[in-house]
Amino acid sequence: SNYFVVSIKFPKNKGGFTSTTYYQPLFRHVADYRLTNQSLIQFNITKQLAFTTSVNYFFDFNPPTGVRQSTFSINNGLLFTF
């Protein structure tokens, strides 16, 4: 599998953004592939508290019968570091 990563830190320690995308082709049939993306953005509220949003996406060009071709989710949360 191949992957691509983007990572950005916001100025003044205000948070950051990270995104990783994976590409997994079936080598005997390159048009059949899977694609996965995991992204996270974080906004620091204080030194110990942050708001986060993560996005996950999965795509399968040729999934098994009865399985969705793609899935997508968004999750929000608070991160407390001590």
Coordinates of N, CA and C in Angstrom, one line a residue:
S1 N 0.8 -1.2 0.0 CA 0.0 0.0 0.0 C 0.9 1.2 0.0
N2 N 0.4 2.3 -0.6 CA 1.1 3.6 -0.6 C 0.3 4.6 0.2
Y3 N 1.0 5.5 0.8 CA 0.3 6.5 1.6 C 0.9 7.9 1.5
F4 N 0.1 8.9 1.8 CA 0.5 10.3 1.7 C 0.0 11.0 3.0
V5 N 0.9 11.7 3.6 CA 0.6 12.4 4.9 C 0.8 13.9 4.8
V6 N -0.1 14.6 5.4 CA 0.0 16.1 5.5 C -0.1 16.4 7.0
S7 N 0.8 17.2 7.5 CA 0.7 17.5 8.9 C 1.1 19.0 9.0
I8 N 0.2 19.8 9.7 CA 0.4 21.2 9.8 C 0.2 21.6 11.3
K9 N 1.1 22.3 11.9 CA 0.9 22.9 13.2 C 0.5 24.3 13.1
F10 N -0.5 24.7 13.9 CA -0.9 26.1 13.9 C 0.0 27.0 14.7
P11 N 0.1 28.3 14.3 CA 1.0 29.2 15.1 C 0.6 29.3 16.5
K12 N 1.6 29.6 17.4 CA 1.4 29.9 18.8 C 0.7 28.7 19.5
N13 N 1.0 27.5 19.1 CA 0.5 26.3 19.7 C -1.0 26.2 19.8
K14 N -1.7 26.7 18.8 CA -3.1 26.7 18.8 C -3.8 25.4 18.3
G15 N -3.0 24.5 17.9 CA -3.5 23.2 17.5 C -2.8 22.7 16.2
G16 N -3.5 21.9 15.4 CA -2.9 21.4 14.2 C -3.9 20.5 13.4
F17 N -3.4 20.1 12.2 CA -4.1 19.3 11.3 C -3.2 18.2 10.8
T18 N -3.8 17.0 10.8 CA -3.0 15.8 10.2 C -4.0 15.0 9.3
S19 N -3.5 14.6 8.1 CA -4.3 13.8 7.2 C -3.5 12.8 6.6
T20 N -3.9 11.5 6.7 CA -3.2 10.4 6.1 C -4.1 9.7 5.1
T21 N -3.7 9.5 3.8 CA -4.5 8.8 2.8 C -3.7 7.6 2.4
Y22 N -4.3 6.4 2.4 CA -3.8 5.2 1.9 C -4.4 4.8 0.6
Y23 N -3.6 4.3 -0.3 CA -4.1 3.8 -1.6 C -3.6 2.3 -1.7
Q24 N -4.5 1.4 -1.8 CA -4.1 0.0 -1.9 C -4.7 -0.7 -3.2
P25 N -3.9 -0.7 -4.2 CA -4.4 -1.4 -5.5 C -4.3 -2.9 -5.4
L26 N -5.1 -3.5 -6.1 CA -4.9 -5.0 -6.4 C -4.0 -5.1 -7.5
F27 N -2.8 -5.6 -7.3 CA -1.8 -5.5 -8.4 C -2.1 -6.3 -9.6
R28 N -2.9 -7.3 -9.6 CA -3.2 -8.1 -10.8 C -4.3 -7.4 -11.6
H29 N -5.0 -6.4 -10.9 CA -6.0 -5.6 -11.6 C -6.0 -4.2 -10.9
V30 N -5.2 -3.3 -11.4 CA -4.9 -2.0 -10.8 C -6.1 -1.1 -10.7
A31 N -7.1 -1.3 -11.5 CA -8.4 -0.5 -11.4 C -9.2 -0.9 -10.2
D32 N -8.9 -2.0 -9.6 CA -9.6 -2.4 -8.3 C -8.7 -2.0 -7.2
Y33 N -9.2 -1.1 -6.4 CA -8.4 -0.5 -5.3 C -9.2 -0.1 -4.1
R34 N -8.5 0.1 -3.0 CA -9.1 0.7 -1.8 C -8.5 2.0 -1.5
L35 N -9.3 2.9 -1.0 CA -8.8 4.2 -0.6 C -9.3 4.5 0.8
T36 N -8.4 4.9 1.7 CA -8.7 5.2 3.1 C -8.1 6.6 3.4
N37 N -8.9 7.4 4.1 CA -8.4 8.7 4.6 C -8.8 8.9 6.0
Q38 N -7.8 9.3 6.8 CA -8.0 9.6 8.2 C -7.5 11.0 8.5
S39 N -8.3 11.9 8.9 CA -7.9 13.3 9.2 C -8.3 13.7 10.5
L40 N -7.5 14.6 11.1 CA -7.8 15.1 12.5 C -7.4 16.6 12.5
I41 N -8.3 17.4 13.1 CA -8.0 18.8 13.3 C -8.2 19.0 14.8
Q42 N -7.2 19.7 15.4 CA -7.3 20.0 16.8 C -7.1 21.5 17.1
F43 N -8.0 22.0 17.9 CA -7.9 23.4 18.4 C -7.6 23.4 19.9
N44 N -6.5 23.9 20.3 CA -6.2 24.0 21.7 C -6.9 25.2 22.3
I45 N -7.7 24.8 23.4 CA -8.4 25.8 24.1 C -7.5 26.4 25.2
T46 N -6.9 25.5 26.0 CA -5.9 25.8 27.0 C -4.7 24.9 26.8
K47 N -3.8 24.9 27.7 CA -2.6 24.0 27.6 C -3.1 22.6 27.8
Q48 N -4.2 22.4 28.5 CA -4.6 21.0 28.8 C -5.9 20.6 28.1
L49 N -6.6 21.5 27.5 CA -7.9 21.2 26.9 C -7.9 21.6 25.4
A50 N -8.4 20.6 24.6 CA -8.5 20.9 23.2 C -9.8 20.3 22.6
F51 N -10.3 20.9 21.5 CA -11.4 20.4 20.8 C -10.9 19.7 19.5
T52 N -11.4 18.5 19.3 CA -10.9 17.8 18.1 C -12.1 17.4 17.2
T53 N -11.8 17.3 15.9 CA -12.7 16.7 15.0 C -11.9 15.8 14.1
S54 N -12.5 14.5 14.0 CA -11.8 13.6 13.1 C -12.8 13.1 12.0
V55 N -12.2 12.9 10.8 CA -13.0 12.5 9.7 C -12.3 11.2 9.1
N56 N -13.1 10.2 8.9 CA -12.6 8.9 8.4 C -13.4 8.6 7.1
Y57 N -12.8 8.2 6.1 CA -13.4 7.8 4.8 C -12.8 6.5 4.3
F58 N -13.6 5.6 3.8 CA -13.1 4.4 3.2 C -13.9 4.1 2.0
F59 N -13.2 3.7 0.9 CA -13.8 3.4 -0.4 C -13.1 2.2 -0.9
D60 N -14.0 1.2 -1.4 CA -13.5 0.0 -2.0 C -14.2 -0.1 -3.4
F61 N -13.3 -0.1 -4.4 CA -13.8 0.0 -5.8 C -14.7 -1.3 -6.1
N62 N -14.4 -2.4 -5.6 CA -15.1 -3.7 -5.8 C -15.3 -4.4 -4.5
P63 N -16.3 -4.0 -3.7 CA -16.5 -4.6 -2.4 C -17.2 -5.9 -2.6
P64 N -17.2 -6.8 -1.6 CA -18.0 -8.0 -1.7 C -19.5 -7.7 -1.7
T65 N -20.2 -8.7 -2.2 CA -21.7 -8.5 -2.3 C -22.3 -8.2 -1.0
G66 N -23.1 -7.2 -0.9 CA -23.8 -6.8 0.4 C -23.0 -5.9 1.2
V67 N -21.8 -5.5 0.8 CA -21.0 -4.5 1.5 C -21.0 -3.2 0.8
R68 N -21.2 -2.1 1.6 CA -21.2 -0.8 1.0 C -19.8 -0.5 0.3
Q69 N -19.9 0.3 -0.8 CA -18.7 0.7 -1.5 C -17.9 1.7 -0.7
S70 N -18.6 2.6 0.1 CA -17.8 3.6 0.9 C -18.5 3.8 2.2
T71 N -17.7 4.3 3.2 CA -18.2 4.7 4.5 C -17.5 6.0 4.9
F72 N -18.2 6.7 5.7 CA -17.8 8.1 6.1 C -18.2 8.3 7.5
S73 N -17.3 8.9 8.3 CA -17.7 9.2 9.7 C -17.0 10.5 10.1
I74 N -17.7 11.2 11.0 CA -17.2 12.4 11.6 C -17.3 12.3 13.1
N75 N -16.3 12.6 13.9 CA -16.4 12.5 15.3 C -15.8 13.8 15.9
N76 N -16.5 14.3 16.9 CA -16.1 15.5 17.6 C -15.8 15.1 19.0
G77 N -14.8 15.8 19.7 CA -14.5 15.4 21.0 C -13.7 16.5 21.7
L78 N -13.6 16.3 23.0 CA -12.7 17.1 23.9 C -11.5 16.3 24.3
L79 N -10.3 16.8 24.2 CA -9.1 16.1 24.6 C -8.6 16.8 25.8
F80 N -8.4 16.0 26.9 CA -7.9 16.6 28.2 C -6.5 15.9 28.4
T81 N -5.5 16.7 28.5 CA -4.1 16.2 28.8 C -3.7 16.6 30.2
F82 N -3.2 15.6 30.9 CA -2.8 15.9 32.3 C -1.5 15.2 32.6

